[in-house]
Every structure is written in structure tokens, then in C-alpha cells.
Tab-separated table of C-alpha atoms in Angstrom:
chain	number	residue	atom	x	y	z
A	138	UNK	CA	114.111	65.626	120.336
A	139	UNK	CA	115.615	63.813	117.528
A	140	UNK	CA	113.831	66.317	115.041
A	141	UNK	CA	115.510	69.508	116.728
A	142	UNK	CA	118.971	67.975	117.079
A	143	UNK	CA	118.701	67.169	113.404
A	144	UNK	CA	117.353	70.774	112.799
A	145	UNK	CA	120.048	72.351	114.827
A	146	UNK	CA	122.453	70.367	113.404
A	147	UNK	CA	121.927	71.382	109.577
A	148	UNK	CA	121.500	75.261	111.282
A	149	UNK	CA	124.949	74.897	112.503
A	150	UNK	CA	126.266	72.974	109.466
A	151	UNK	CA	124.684	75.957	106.625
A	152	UNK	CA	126.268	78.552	109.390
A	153	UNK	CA	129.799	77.020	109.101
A	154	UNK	CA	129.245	76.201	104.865
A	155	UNK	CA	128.213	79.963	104.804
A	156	UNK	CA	131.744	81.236	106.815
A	157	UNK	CA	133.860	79.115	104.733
A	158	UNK	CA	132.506	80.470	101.994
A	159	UNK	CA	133.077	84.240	102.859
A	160	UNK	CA	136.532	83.219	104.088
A	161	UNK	CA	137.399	81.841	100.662
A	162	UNK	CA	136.158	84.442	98.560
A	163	UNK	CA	137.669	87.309	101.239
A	164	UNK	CA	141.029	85.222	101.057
A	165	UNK	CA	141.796	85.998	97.323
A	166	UNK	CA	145.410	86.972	96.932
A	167	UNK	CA	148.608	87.444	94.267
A	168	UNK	CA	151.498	85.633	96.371
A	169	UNK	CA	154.580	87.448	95.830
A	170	UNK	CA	158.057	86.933	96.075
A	171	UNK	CA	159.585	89.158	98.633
A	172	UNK	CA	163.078	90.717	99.084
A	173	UNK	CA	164.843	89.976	102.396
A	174	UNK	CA	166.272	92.732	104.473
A	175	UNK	CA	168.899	94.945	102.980
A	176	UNK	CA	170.617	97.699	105.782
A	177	UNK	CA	170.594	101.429	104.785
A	178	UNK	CA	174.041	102.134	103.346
A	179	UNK	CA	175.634	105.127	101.033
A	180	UNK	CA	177.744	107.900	101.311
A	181	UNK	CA	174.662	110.454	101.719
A	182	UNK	CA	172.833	110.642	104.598
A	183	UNK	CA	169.058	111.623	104.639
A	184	UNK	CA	168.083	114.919	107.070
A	185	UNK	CA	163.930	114.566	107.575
A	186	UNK	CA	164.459	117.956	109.110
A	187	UNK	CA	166.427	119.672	106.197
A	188	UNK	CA	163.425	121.928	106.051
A	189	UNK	CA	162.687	122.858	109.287
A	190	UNK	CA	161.575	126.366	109.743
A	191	UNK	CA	161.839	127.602	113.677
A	192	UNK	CA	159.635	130.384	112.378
A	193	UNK	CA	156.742	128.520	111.722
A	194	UNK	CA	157.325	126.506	115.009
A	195	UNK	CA	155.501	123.089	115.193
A	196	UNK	CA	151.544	122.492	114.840
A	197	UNK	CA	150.052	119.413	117.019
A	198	UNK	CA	148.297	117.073	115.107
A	199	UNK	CA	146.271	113.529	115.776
A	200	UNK	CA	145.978	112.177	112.176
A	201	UNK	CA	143.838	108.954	113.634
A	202	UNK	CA	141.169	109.131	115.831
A	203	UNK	CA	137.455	108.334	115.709
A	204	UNK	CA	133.792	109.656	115.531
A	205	UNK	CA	130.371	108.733	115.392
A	206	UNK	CA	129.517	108.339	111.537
A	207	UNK	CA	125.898	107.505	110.007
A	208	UNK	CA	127.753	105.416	107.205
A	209	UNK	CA	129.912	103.076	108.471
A	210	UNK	CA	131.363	101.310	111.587
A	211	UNK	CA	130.606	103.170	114.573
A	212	UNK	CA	133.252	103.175	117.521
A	213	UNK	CA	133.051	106.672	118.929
A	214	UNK	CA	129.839	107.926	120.911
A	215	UNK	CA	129.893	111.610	119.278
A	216	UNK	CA	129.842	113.294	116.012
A	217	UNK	CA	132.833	114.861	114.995
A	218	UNK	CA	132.188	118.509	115.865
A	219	UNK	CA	132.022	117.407	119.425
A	220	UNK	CA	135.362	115.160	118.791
A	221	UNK	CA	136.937	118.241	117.128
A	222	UNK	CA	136.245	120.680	119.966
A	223	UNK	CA	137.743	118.381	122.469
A	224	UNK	CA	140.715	118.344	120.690
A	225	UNK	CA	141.118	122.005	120.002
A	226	UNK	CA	140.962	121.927	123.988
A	227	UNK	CA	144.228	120.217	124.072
A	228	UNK	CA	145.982	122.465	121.648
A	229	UNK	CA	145.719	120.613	118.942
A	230	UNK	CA	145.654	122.687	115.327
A	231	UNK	CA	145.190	119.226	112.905
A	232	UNK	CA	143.052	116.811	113.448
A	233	UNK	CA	142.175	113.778	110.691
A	234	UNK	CA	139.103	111.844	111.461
A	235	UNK	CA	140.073	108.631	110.357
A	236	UNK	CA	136.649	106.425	111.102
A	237	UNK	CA	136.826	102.711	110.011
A	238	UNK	CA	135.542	102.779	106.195
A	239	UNK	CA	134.015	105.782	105.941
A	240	UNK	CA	135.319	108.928	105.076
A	241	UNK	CA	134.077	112.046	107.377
A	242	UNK	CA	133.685	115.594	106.195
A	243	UNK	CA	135.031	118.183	108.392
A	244	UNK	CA	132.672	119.918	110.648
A	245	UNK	CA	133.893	123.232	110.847
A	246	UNK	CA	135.675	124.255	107.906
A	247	UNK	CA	135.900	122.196	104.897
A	248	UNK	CA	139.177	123.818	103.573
A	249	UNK	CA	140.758	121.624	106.696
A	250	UNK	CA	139.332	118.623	105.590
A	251	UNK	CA	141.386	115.285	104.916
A	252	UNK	CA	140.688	112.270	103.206
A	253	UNK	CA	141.431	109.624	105.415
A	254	UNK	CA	139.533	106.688	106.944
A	255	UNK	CA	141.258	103.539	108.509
A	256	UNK	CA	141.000	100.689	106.466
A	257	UNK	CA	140.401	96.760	107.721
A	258	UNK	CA	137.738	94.657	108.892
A	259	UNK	CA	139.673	91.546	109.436
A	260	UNK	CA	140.342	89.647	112.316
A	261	UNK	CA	143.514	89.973	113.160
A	262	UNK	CA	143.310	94.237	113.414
A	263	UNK	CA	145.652	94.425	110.194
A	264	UNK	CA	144.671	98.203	109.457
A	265	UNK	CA	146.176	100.624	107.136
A	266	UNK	CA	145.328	104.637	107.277
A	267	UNK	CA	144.680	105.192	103.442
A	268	UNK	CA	145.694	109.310	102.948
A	269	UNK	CA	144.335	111.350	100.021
A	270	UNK	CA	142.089	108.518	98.965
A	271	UNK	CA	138.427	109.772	97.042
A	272	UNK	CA	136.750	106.603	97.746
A	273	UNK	CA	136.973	103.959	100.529
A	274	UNK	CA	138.172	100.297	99.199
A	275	UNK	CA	135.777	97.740	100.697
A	276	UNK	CA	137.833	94.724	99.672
A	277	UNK	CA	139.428	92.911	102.795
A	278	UNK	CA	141.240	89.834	103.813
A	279	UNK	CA	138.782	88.303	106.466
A	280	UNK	CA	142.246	86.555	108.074
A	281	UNK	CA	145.053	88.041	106.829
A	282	UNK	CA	147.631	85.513	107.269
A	283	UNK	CA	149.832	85.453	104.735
A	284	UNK	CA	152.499	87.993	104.220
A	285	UNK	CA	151.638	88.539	100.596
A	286	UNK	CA	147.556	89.260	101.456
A	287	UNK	CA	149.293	92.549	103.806
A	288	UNK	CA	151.147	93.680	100.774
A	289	UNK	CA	148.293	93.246	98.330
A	290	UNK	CA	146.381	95.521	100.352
A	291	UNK	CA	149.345	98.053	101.087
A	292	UNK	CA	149.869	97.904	97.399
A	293	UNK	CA	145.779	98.171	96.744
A	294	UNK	CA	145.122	101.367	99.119
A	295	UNK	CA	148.647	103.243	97.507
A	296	UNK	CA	147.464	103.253	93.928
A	297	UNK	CA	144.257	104.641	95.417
A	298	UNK	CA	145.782	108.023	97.066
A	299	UNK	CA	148.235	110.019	98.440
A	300	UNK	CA	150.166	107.193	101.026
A	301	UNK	CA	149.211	104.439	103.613
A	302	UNK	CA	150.319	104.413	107.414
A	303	UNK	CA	150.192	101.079	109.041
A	304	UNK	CA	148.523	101.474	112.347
A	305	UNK	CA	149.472	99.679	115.323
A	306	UNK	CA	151.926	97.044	114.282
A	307	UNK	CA	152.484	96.070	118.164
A	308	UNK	CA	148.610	96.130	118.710
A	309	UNK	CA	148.011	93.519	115.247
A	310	UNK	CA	148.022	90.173	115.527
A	311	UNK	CA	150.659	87.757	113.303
A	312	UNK	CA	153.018	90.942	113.046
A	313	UNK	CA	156.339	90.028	113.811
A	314	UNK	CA	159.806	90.318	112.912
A	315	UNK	CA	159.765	88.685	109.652
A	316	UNK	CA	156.770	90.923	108.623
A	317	UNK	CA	158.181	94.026	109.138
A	318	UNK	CA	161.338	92.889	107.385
A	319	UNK	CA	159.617	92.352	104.158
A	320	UNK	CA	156.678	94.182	104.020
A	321	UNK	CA	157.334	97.585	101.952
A	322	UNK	CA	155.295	100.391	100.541
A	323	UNK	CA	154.060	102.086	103.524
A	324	UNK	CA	155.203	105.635	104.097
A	325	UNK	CA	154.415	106.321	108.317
A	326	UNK	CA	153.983	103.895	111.129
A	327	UNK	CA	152.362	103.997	114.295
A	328	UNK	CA	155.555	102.786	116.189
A	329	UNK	CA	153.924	103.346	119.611
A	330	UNK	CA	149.761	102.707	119.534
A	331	UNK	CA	149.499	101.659	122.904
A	332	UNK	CA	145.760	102.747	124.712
A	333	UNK	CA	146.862	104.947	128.015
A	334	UNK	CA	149.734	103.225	129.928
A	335	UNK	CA	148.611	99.452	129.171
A	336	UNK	CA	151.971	98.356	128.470
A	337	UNK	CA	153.760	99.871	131.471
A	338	UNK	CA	156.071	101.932	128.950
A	339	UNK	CA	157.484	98.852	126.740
A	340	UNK	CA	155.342	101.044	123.876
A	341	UNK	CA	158.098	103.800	123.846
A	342	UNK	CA	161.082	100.933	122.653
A	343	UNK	CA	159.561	101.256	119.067
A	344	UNK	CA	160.653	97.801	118.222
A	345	UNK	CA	158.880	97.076	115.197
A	346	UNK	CA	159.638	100.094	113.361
A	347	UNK	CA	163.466	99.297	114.560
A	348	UNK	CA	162.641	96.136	112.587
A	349	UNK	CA	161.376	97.931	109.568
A	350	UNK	CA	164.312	100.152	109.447
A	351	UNK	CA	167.410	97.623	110.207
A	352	UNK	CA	165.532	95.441	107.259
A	353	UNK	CA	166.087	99.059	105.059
A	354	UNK	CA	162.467	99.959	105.197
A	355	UNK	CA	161.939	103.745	105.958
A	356	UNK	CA	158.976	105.163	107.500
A	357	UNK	CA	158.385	107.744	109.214
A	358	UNK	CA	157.120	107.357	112.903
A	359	UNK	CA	153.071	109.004	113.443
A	360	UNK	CA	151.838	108.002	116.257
A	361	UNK	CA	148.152	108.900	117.338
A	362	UNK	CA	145.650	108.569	119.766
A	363	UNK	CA	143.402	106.202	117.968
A	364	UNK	CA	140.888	108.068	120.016
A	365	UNK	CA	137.350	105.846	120.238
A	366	UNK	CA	135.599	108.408	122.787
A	367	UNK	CA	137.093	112.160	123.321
A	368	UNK	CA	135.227	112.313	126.320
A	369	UNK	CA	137.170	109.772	127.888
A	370	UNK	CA	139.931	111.272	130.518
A	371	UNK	CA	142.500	108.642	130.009
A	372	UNK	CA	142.255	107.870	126.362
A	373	UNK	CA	142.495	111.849	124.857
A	374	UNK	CA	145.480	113.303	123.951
A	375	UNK	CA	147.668	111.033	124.457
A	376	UNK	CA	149.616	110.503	121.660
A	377	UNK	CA	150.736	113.199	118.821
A	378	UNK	CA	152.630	114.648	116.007
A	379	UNK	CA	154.511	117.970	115.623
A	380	UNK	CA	154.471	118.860	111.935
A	381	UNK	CA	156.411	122.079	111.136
A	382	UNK	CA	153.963	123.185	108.727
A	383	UNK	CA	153.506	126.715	107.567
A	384	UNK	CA	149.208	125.943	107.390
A	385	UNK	CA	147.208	123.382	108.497
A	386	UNK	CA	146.521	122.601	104.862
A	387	UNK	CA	146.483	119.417	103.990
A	388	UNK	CA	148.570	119.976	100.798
A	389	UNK	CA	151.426	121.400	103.525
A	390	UNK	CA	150.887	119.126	105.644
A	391	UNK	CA	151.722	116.377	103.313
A	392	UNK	CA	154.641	117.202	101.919
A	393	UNK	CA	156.223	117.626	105.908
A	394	UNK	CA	154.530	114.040	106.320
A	395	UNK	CA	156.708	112.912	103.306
A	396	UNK	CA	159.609	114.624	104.243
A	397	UNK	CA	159.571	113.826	107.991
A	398	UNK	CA	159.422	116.681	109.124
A	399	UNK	CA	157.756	116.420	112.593
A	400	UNK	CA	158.690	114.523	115.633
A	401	UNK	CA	156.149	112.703	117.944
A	402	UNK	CA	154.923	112.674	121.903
A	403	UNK	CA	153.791	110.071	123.956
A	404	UNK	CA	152.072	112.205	126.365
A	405	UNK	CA	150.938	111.009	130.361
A	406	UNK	CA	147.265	111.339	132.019
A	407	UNK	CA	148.254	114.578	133.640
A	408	UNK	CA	145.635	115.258	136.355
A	409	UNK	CA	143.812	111.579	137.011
A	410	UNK	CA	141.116	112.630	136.635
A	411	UNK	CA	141.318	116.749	136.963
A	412	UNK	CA	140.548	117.901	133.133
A	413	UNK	CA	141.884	121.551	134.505
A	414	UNK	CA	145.104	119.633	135.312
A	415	UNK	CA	145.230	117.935	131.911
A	416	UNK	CA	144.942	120.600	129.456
A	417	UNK	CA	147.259	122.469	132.023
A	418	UNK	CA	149.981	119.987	131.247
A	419	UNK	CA	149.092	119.236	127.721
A	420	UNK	CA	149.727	123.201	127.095
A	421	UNK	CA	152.882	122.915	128.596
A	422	UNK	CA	154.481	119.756	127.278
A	423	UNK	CA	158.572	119.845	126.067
A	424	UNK	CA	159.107	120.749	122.680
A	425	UNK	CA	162.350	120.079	120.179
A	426	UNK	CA	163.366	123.586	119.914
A	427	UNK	CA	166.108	122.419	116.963
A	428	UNK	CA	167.012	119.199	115.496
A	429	UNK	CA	168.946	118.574	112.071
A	430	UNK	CA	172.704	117.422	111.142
A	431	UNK	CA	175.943	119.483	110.437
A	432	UNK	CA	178.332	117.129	108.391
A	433	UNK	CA	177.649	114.035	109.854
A	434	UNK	CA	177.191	114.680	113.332
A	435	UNK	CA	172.833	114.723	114.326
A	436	UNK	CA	171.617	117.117	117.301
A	437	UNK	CA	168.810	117.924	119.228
A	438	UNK	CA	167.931	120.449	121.793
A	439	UNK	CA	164.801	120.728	123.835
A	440	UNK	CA	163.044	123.111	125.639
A	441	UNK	CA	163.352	121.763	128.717
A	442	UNK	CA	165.920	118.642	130.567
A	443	UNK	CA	164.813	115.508	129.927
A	444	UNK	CA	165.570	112.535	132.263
A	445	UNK	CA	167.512	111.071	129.276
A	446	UNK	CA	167.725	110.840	125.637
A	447	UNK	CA	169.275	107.891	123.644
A	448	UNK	CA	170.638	107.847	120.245
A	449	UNK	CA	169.236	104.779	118.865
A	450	UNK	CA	170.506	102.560	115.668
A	451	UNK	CA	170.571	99.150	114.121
A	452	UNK	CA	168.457	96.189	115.883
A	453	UNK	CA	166.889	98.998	118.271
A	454	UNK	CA	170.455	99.373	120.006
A	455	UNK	CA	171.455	102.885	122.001
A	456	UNK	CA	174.634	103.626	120.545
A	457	UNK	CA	175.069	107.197	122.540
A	458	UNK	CA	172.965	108.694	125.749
A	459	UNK	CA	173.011	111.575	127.975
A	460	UNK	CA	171.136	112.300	131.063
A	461	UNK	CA	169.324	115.115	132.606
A	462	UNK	CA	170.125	117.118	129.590
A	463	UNK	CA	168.445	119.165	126.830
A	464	UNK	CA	170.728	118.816	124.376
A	465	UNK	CA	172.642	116.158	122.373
A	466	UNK	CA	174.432	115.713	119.132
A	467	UNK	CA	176.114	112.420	117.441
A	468	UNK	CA	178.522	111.788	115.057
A	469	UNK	CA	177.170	109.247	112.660
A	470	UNK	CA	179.453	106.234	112.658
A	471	UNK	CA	179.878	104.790	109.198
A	472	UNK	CA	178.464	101.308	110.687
A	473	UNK	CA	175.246	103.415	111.099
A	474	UNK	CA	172.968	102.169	108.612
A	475	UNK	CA	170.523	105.013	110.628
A	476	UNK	CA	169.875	106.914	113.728
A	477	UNK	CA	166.528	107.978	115.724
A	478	UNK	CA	166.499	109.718	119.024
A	479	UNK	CA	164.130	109.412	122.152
A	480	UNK	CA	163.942	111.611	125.209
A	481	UNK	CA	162.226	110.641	128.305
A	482	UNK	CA	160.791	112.720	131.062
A	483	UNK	CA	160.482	112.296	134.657
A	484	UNK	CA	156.574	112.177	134.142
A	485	UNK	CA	156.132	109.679	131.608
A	486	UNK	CA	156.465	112.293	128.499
A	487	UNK	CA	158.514	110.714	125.924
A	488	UNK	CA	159.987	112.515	122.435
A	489	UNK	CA	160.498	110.631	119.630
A	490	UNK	CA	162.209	111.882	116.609
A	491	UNK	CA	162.275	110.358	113.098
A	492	UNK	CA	165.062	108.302	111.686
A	493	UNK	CA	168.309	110.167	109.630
A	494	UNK	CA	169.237	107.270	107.170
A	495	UNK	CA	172.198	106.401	104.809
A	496	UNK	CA	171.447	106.310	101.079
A	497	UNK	CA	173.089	106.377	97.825
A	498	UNK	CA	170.384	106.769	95.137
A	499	UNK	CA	167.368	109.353	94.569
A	500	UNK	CA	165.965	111.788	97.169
A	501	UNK	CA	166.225	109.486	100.802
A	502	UNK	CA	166.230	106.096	102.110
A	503	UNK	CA	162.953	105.348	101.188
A	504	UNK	CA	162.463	102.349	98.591
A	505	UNK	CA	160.017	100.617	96.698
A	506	UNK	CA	161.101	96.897	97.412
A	507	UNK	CA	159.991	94.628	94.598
A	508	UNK	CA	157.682	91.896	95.148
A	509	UNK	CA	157.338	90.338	91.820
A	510	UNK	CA	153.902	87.583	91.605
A	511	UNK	CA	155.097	84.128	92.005
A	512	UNK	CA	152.754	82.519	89.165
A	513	UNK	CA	152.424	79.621	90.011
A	514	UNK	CA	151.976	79.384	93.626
A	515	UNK	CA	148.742	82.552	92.780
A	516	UNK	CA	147.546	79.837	90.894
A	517	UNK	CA	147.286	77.192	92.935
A	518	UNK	CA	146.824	79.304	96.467
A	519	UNK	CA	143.384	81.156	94.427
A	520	UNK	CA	142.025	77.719	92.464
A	521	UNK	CA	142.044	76.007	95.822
A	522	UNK	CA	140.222	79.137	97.339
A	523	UNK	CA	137.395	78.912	94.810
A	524	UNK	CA	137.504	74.967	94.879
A	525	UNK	CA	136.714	75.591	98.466
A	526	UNK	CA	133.606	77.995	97.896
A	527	UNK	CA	132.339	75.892	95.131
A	528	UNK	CA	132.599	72.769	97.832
A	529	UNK	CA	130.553	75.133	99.897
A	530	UNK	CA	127.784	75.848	97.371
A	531	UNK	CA	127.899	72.030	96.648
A	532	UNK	CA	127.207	70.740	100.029
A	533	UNK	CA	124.805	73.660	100.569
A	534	UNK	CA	122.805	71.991	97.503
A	535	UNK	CA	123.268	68.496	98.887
A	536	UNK	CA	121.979	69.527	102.437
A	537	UNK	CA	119.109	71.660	100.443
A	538	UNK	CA	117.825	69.107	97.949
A	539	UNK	CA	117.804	66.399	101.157
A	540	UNK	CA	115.646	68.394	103.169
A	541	UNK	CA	113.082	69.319	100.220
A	542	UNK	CA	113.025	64.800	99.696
């Protein structure tokens, strides 16, 4: 008895060595120096849909869903050909497979193809959607805690392609106010990620993108399924983007990704159950038939009445509303460092529109805040990192030589 408790005992002791180990090494980070929040101000006022073109009307995409892969981290029971069909179902034209660590080749016509994969294997669900990327970076922060390990990687995966999305902020653990006021360097955000109708509609507030934005950190809002079975009723179109995109292209459809030019649907489980009744209502959903700005004033107008739409600004606050309207248009105070609108329907269908934005300098809001590398504390933070690994290896030794005496 004494033998195996002394047995499990060194088991249990080379397990949690081995983890501290991996933790230290996975833990390896510059430590920055962030700037605080700084409100959009300026005498211009950035238009995402300066280039909208009613002609070529709006293509439905989901830019982050899932598929069985045979190289990676499975999460999806079928291959993509059967995820893609499902999704043409729903009307969908664009569809990015974006499978944890792997990227997928399209399985219908390669000339629709994008590069994308989700990124992050940590703990705490800190994932970034790397965009236009060749390879997949397999470098991670086991327990991402810090605020400067998130912006190493943000930083890591934007040299590496096109632009990052950060997925899920509401659905990632140790996000909160202060980390969306500093972090910087993303270009879209998954402002609503919630699976089905989990949060009983709290999802469609957006209030960590609010964050990013009142700290002067423009994004553009892409929400997406984050589909992990297309056969699933509930869980399939659900949530989507309208790009106005002339092809489905992804060369097109990045520069309206850039610009902003698309808006985004939270979309209800239309049937319970019936599929007939789903793709029914998901071919019939309420579309912005014309949004931009004339002077300073922003309007909307939608195909069909919604319940009500808000004009939201600063700190998440409504600052104008109308109800059982299509249509709405705001002046832009000049205490409006920025303005988004929402529109809610009767049966859970919710619009979301991206953010017009006050700037002075460049092309639009968007900034590249400076993080400069705090010397000193890198030092310190990575030698006590490795002092903890080589403590590992040392006490692995120890336990090693021991059990050979």
C-alpha cells in the first residue's frame, strides 16, 4: 500500500512538473505599455457605407463556422461540402470555413476559397480569426492572462495576413472593460456570438464593442454563426453578414470588410423544429434597403417596420429611437464621438449596422494604438518564466535520479 501511494504520488508529482513546464514555456510574452482610451473626435466623420451600391444589393455571408478536418481540431461532424450545402440552403452566397488551426480548402470551387482558420488553444477561449494568412501560427498562450499576451498574439497573427477578427469577446473569459479599452489592432469583432437564444437577448446590447469604440477603437461588427454542426436545427443560420460586394471574391470581399460595408443579423429559430419553416423565414428576413449620411445627419431605411430601432453612441447609450418604423435618420451631435444603429423585430430578428465615427487624420477612425515594450518588466516577467521551467527540469532530475538509487 505504501509502495503504490508512493508510486502514485511521484505519477501525480511528474504530471504537475510536466504542466508547469508547458505553462511556462506557452506563457512567453513582450509586456507592453498600453495607451488608455482616447474618444473619436474631428471635424470629419467616417461613412462605412460611402460605397454602397443598391445595384449590387447585399450577399449573405458566415465568415466563421466549422467542419470536420483530417488535420487539426475536429468540432464539426461533417466535411465541408456537406457544411457548404447546408448553408447554400439558407441563402447564403459566402461562406469561410474557419476550423480551429487548420486551414480548409474549398470544396466546390477553389476560386471561392479563403484563408481563414480560428486561432487559440488556450483556456480561457481567447480566439482570433486570422484572414488572408498562408500558414497557421501554432504558437499560443496556454492562459492568456495578461493584457499584453492578447496583444502579442493580435500583433503576431496581423503581420501574418490580411486582418484578425476577435471572436466572441462576451463568450471569452478575463475580457472585460479594461481589455477592450486597450487592446488595438483588430479590424472586426464578433459583438454578438451568442449560441441560439442562450442569453435571452442581452447578446444584441453589443456592449463590448461599445467599449472598444467609446475607448476610440474601431472595428467593424461580423458576427457569425460559429457553426460546430450544420445539421443542427437551432445552431444554423443564425447569425450573418450582408456585404455589398459586387463577387463573392475574396479580394471584393475584403476591401467591403475593410471599409464596413455590410451590416449584420441576428436571426431567430424560425420553425422549432420545421426546416421547411426555417429556410422559409431565413429567405425572407428584413433587409437595409439604404443606409449612409447626408451632411451630418445618418439614415436608414428597411424593407420592412421594425418594432424599433435605436441610434446608439458613447458608453452603449440610445441617444435617438423610433418605433414601428422603417426608417430613421440622425443628426450627429458634435458630442458624438460615433453612432451605430440597431433595429429589432417582433420575432427576435435584430439589424445591426456598423459604427459612423469622428476623425481628423488619414482615411477613418481606425488607429494603430502604440504599445511600446516595457524592457524591463519583459525581462523580468520571461527570466522568471524560464527560471520556472528550468525548476521543473530540476526537480524532474531530483525525483529521477532518487528513484534509479
Amino acid at each position: 500500500m505504501i509502495k503504490f501511494i508512493r508510486i502514485s504520488g511521484k505519477i501525480l508529482a511528474s504530471i504537475l512538473l510536466f504542466a508547469i513546464f508547458v505553462l511556462s514555456l506557452f506563457s512567453i510574452s513582450p509586456i507592453y505599455r498600453f495607451e488608455g482610451p482616447s474618444p473619436f473626435h474631428g471635424d470629419k466623420i467616417y461613412n462605412p457605407y460611402a460605397g454602397l451600391d443598391t445595384a449590387v444589393g447585399w450577399k449573405r455571408a458566415c465568415l466563421h463556422t466549422h467542419t470536420k478536418v483530417d488535420k487539426g481540431i475536429n468540432e464539426c461532424p461533417y466535411y465541408p461540402d456537406v457544411v457548404y450545402s447546408d448553408y447554400m440552403s439558407y441563402g447564403y452566397e459566402i461562406l469561410g470555413f474557419s476550423n480551429h488551426q487548420a486551414l480548409t480548402p474549398h470544396p466546390v470551387d477553389p476560386s471561392l476559397y479563403i484563408a481563414i482558420y480560428e486561432h487559440g488553444y488556450n483556456l480561457f477561449k481567447f480566439h482570433l480569426n486570422a484572414f488572408g494568412v498562408e500558414k497557421v501560427e501554432k504558437f499560443d498562450h496556454i492562459l492568456p492572462i495578461l493584457l499584453s499576451q492578447k496583444q502579442f498574439m493580435i500583433d503576431r497573427l496581423a503581420d501574418d495576413g490580411d486582418f484578425v477578427q476577435f471572436n466572441h469577446p462576451n463568450r471569452t473569459l478575463t475580457v472585460n472593460r479594461r481589455v477592450m479599452e486597450h487592446l488595438s489592432g483588430y479590424r472586426l469583432i464578433e459583438g454578438d456570438s451568442g449560441f441560439g437564444e442562450w442569453d435571452n437577448g442581452e447578446g444584441t446590447a453589443l456592449n463590448h464593442w461599445d467599449e472598444a469604440l467609446s475607448a476610440g477603437r474601431y472595428a467593424h461588427n461580423n458576427i457569425n454563426d460559429d457553426n460546430h454542426n450544420s445539421k443542427d436545427h437551432g445552431a444554423i443560420a443564425r447569425r450573418c453578414s450582408w456585404i455589398n460586394t459586387p463577387t463573392p471574391y475574396w479580394e471584393d470581399v475584403r476591401e467591403q470588410l475593410l471599409k464596413g460595408n455590410f451590416y449584420t443579423t441576428r436571426v431567430p429559430d424560425f420553425g422549432n423544429g420545421d426546416t421547411a419553416a426555417k429556410h422559409a423565414g431565413n429567405l425572407s428576413l428584413p433587409k437595409i434597403e439604404d443606409i449612409g449620411m447626408r451632411g451630418d445627419t445618418v439614415y436608414m431605411s428597411l424593407s420592412a417596420p421594425a418594432r424599433a430601432i435605436r441610434v446608439i453612441s458613447q458608453n452603449g447609450v440610445a441617444v435617438d429611437s423610433t418605433f414601428n418604423s422603417s426608417t430613421i435618420e440622425y443628426v450627429m451631435a458634435p458630442e458624438d464621438p460615433y453612432v451605430r444603429m440597431t433595429a429589432w423585430y417582433e420575432d427576435g430578428t435584430t439589424v445591426y449596422t456598423n459604427a459612423f465615427a469622428r476623425y481628423s487624420e488619414g482615411d477613418s477612425p481606425y488607429r494603430d494604438f502604440a504599445h511600446p515594450v516595457r524592457w524591463g518588466m519583459t525581462v523580468i516577467w520571461n527570466l522568471m518564466l524560464l527560471a520556472a521551467a528550468a525548476g521543473c527540469i530540476y526537480c524532474g532530475i531530483l525525483m529521477f535520479r532518487r528513484q534509479r538509487r
